[in-house]
Amino acid sequence: MVQLSPVRRFLSFAAIFFEQLVTVIGLTGGIASGKSTISAYAKQHGAHVIDADVLGHQAYEPGTDCFDAVVAEFGEDVLAADGAIDRRALGAKVFAEGSSLERLTDIVWPAIKRMAQDEIDRIKRANTRQIVVLEAAVLLEAGWQDFVDEVWVVTVDPEVAIARTMARDGLDREAVQSRIDAQITNTERITKADVVIDNSSTEQALNDTVAEAFDQLSARSAA
């Protein structure tokens, strides 16, 4: 494992992609794999982080095209008393019907992509060097790898993921396993990855691995 000082880590971020002002990394991985930890580390060292889950919440807000389309498709019974979309009610309805999930993602995923692309375009118009990390659990399923420069996949042993999620979310093993089974596998993710980061150890080990990954990115850009 490469050990890098905090100063060295910061400089590696600043030096990335001399030729290209904005570099977009698509960060993805399964449940409890450590995506948010990597994003937080990147943000601390100067990267701009776009969280697709946050954009997803914004897409559901009343008055948006996405909100109108979801209500039109799934009915007003997915609305809460305040008129907002009740994501639990929507989720229950979607997973109770075989074809509903695809119908929902056909509405929501393009909206999230447009919002992410708008933010990336805004950063590019600033004409400054910037690393952008797009954190998205569904990056590959949604086909969003077509507008990032590199795909970074963070993996974790399934048993570690189960233990972390049970402790974090208070779920039983069966519930966690069903979530994992609903996602694509690490093997499928790795086949589409430019960089693979293993997070089956400690947070410090993960930080060291991420620092090394950014150093290698810097070296590739200079080659």
XYZ file of C-alpha atoms in Angstrom:
223
model
C 0.000 0.000 0.000
C 1.365 3.399 -0.968
C 1.653 5.825 1.938
C 1.232 9.485 0.940
C 1.396 12.617 3.059
C -1.668 14.932 3.179
C 0.320 17.582 1.273
C 1.287 15.092 -1.438
C -2.311 13.959 -1.720
C -3.524 17.527 -2.166
C -0.910 18.274 -4.814
C -1.838 15.155 -6.740
C -5.397 16.438 -7.051
C -4.230 19.871 -8.205
C -1.924 18.402 -10.845
C -4.422 16.048 -12.476
C -5.031 16.491 -16.200
C -2.826 19.370 -17.247
C -4.318 19.358 -20.735
C -7.965 18.922 -19.745
C -9.490 21.528 -17.460
C -12.363 19.420 -16.121
C -12.126 15.677 -15.545
C -15.269 13.769 -14.605
C -14.987 10.555 -12.621
C -18.050 8.331 -12.431
C -17.921 6.656 -9.015
C -20.116 3.622 -8.471
C -20.404 0.486 -6.401
C -22.816 -1.690 -4.496
C -24.534 -1.131 -1.189
C -22.205 -0.183 1.691
C -19.190 -0.292 -0.621
C -17.822 3.070 0.519
C -18.853 5.431 -2.280
C -19.756 8.235 0.126
C -16.471 7.852 2.004
C -14.526 8.214 -1.240
C -16.642 11.203 -2.291
C -16.052 12.890 1.065
C -12.312 12.310 0.735
C -12.317 13.716 -2.807
C -14.310 16.770 -1.731
C -11.941 17.398 1.172
C -9.082 17.485 -1.319
C -10.702 19.924 -3.718
C -12.903 17.841 -5.994
C -16.463 18.881 -6.850
C -18.861 16.087 -5.895
C -22.228 15.510 -7.536
C -24.427 13.069 -5.613
C -26.937 11.414 -7.940
C -29.081 10.426 -4.972
C -29.453 14.092 -3.997
C -30.376 14.914 -7.593
C -32.923 12.117 -7.467
C -34.632 13.747 -4.491
C -34.672 17.072 -6.354
C -36.173 15.394 -9.431
C -39.172 14.262 -7.366
C -39.980 17.773 -6.131
C -43.472 19.113 -6.982
C -43.538 21.307 -10.065
C -40.864 19.387 -11.956
C -41.498 17.459 -15.166
C -40.323 14.319 -13.402
C -42.872 14.792 -10.594
C -45.703 15.248 -13.099
C -44.626 12.190 -15.084
C -44.384 9.961 -11.993
C -47.838 10.985 -10.763
C -49.310 10.502 -14.236
C -47.742 7.039 -14.488
C -48.360 5.706 -10.977
C -51.355 7.677 -9.734
C -52.053 10.149 -6.975
C -51.963 7.421 -4.325
C -48.161 7.776 -4.335
C -48.541 11.310 -2.947
C -48.174 12.189 0.725
C -50.577 14.467 2.596
C -48.424 17.513 1.784
C -48.620 16.817 -1.949
C -45.060 15.571 -2.293
C -44.197 12.124 -3.621
C -44.144 9.559 -0.823
C -41.077 7.590 -1.827
C -41.988 4.678 0.426
C -45.453 4.424 -1.100
C -43.973 4.736 -4.582
C -41.347 2.109 -3.817
C -43.924 -0.320 -2.456
C -46.048 0.108 -5.568
C -43.097 -0.228 -7.920
C -41.731 -3.411 -6.387
C -45.181 -4.968 -6.143
C -45.564 -4.803 -9.924
C -43.108 -6.561 -12.182
C -42.686 -3.933 -14.900
C -43.031 -0.836 -12.720
C -39.371 -0.425 -11.823
C -38.343 -0.037 -15.449
C -41.190 2.410 -16.029
C -39.997 4.485 -13.064
C -36.342 4.477 -14.068
C -37.312 5.472 -17.609
C -38.754 8.639 -16.064
C -36.269 9.398 -13.295
C -32.873 8.389 -14.701
C -32.945 10.766 -17.704
C -33.978 13.610 -15.383
C -31.069 12.921 -13.036
C -28.675 12.683 -15.976
C -29.812 16.061 -17.312
C -29.322 17.661 -13.901
C -25.851 16.149 -13.532
C -24.882 17.195 -17.047
C -26.115 20.743 -16.404
C -23.913 20.960 -13.308
C -20.899 19.575 -15.159
C -21.452 22.042 -18.009
C -21.638 24.896 -15.500
C -18.294 23.844 -14.031
C -16.746 23.597 -17.497
C -17.908 27.097 -18.370
C -15.937 28.414 -15.389
C -12.801 27.515 -17.388
C -10.812 26.366 -14.366
C -9.117 23.063 -13.646
C -11.461 20.894 -11.635
C -11.983 17.256 -10.745
C -15.672 16.309 -10.702
C -16.827 13.128 -8.985
C -20.279 11.898 -9.980
C -21.323 9.476 -7.256
C -24.051 7.218 -8.602
C -24.978 3.724 -7.480
C -26.773 3.167 -10.818
C -24.102 4.750 -13.029
C -23.672 1.631 -15.138
C -27.271 0.421 -15.078
C -28.405 3.856 -16.296
C -25.718 4.085 -18.972
C -24.255 7.286 -17.576
C -20.687 6.173 -18.224
C -21.002 7.864 -21.633
C -20.519 11.336 -20.150
C -17.731 10.652 -17.650
C -14.034 10.401 -18.427
C -13.338 7.400 -16.206
C -15.448 4.861 -14.349
C -14.236 4.094 -10.833
C -15.810 1.061 -9.172
C -15.498 0.489 -5.436
C -15.993 -3.106 -4.339
C -16.474 -4.799 -1.021
C -16.852 -8.423 -0.004
C -20.588 -9.245 0.128
C -20.344 -10.430 3.730
C -18.704 -7.144 4.714
C -21.432 -5.224 2.860
C -24.135 -7.182 4.658
C -22.585 -6.591 8.083
C -22.079 -2.863 7.422
C -25.624 -2.360 6.155
C -27.205 -4.311 9.031
C -25.297 -2.146 11.516
C -25.923 1.121 9.658
C -29.585 0.728 8.699
C -30.877 -1.641 11.356
C -32.029 -4.170 8.751
C -32.023 -7.926 9.063
C -29.808 -10.094 6.893
C -32.602 -11.146 4.545
C -33.577 -7.553 3.804
C -29.978 -6.587 3.054
C -29.451 -9.629 0.860
C -32.528 -8.756 -1.188
C -31.091 -5.286 -1.839
C -27.779 -6.764 -2.947
C -29.546 -9.276 -5.196
C -31.404 -6.409 -6.904
C -28.129 -4.776 -7.961
C -25.670 -5.799 -10.645
C -22.735 -7.823 -9.368
C -19.204 -6.632 -8.666
C -18.036 -8.829 -11.536
C -20.345 -6.966 -13.937
C -19.182 -3.598 -12.599
C -15.496 -4.495 -12.885
C -15.825 -5.374 -16.580
C -16.777 -1.725 -17.241
C -14.346 -0.097 -14.811
C -11.255 1.974 -15.552
C -10.258 1.879 -11.883
C -11.237 -0.685 -9.250
C -10.922 0.166 -5.553
C -11.284 -2.593 -2.949
C -12.826 -1.478 0.341
C -12.902 -4.650 2.371
C -10.467 -3.332 4.989
C -10.311 -0.160 7.139
C -11.250 3.428 6.282
C -7.579 4.417 6.507
C -6.684 1.692 4.030
C -9.420 2.989 1.745
C -8.108 6.567 1.975
C -4.611 5.358 1.109
C -5.943 3.414 -1.869
C -7.928 6.418 -3.120
C -4.882 8.676 -2.761
C -2.879 6.181 -4.816
C -5.640 6.042 -7.434
C -5.535 9.817 -7.881
C -1.744 9.724 -8.109
C -2.023 7.132 -10.866
C -4.604 9.284 -12.627
C -2.161 12.167 -12.533
C 0.573 9.945 -13.974
C -1.696 8.761 -16.792
C -2.540 12.327 -17.735
C 1.138 13.236 -17.951
C 2.045 10.233 -20.105
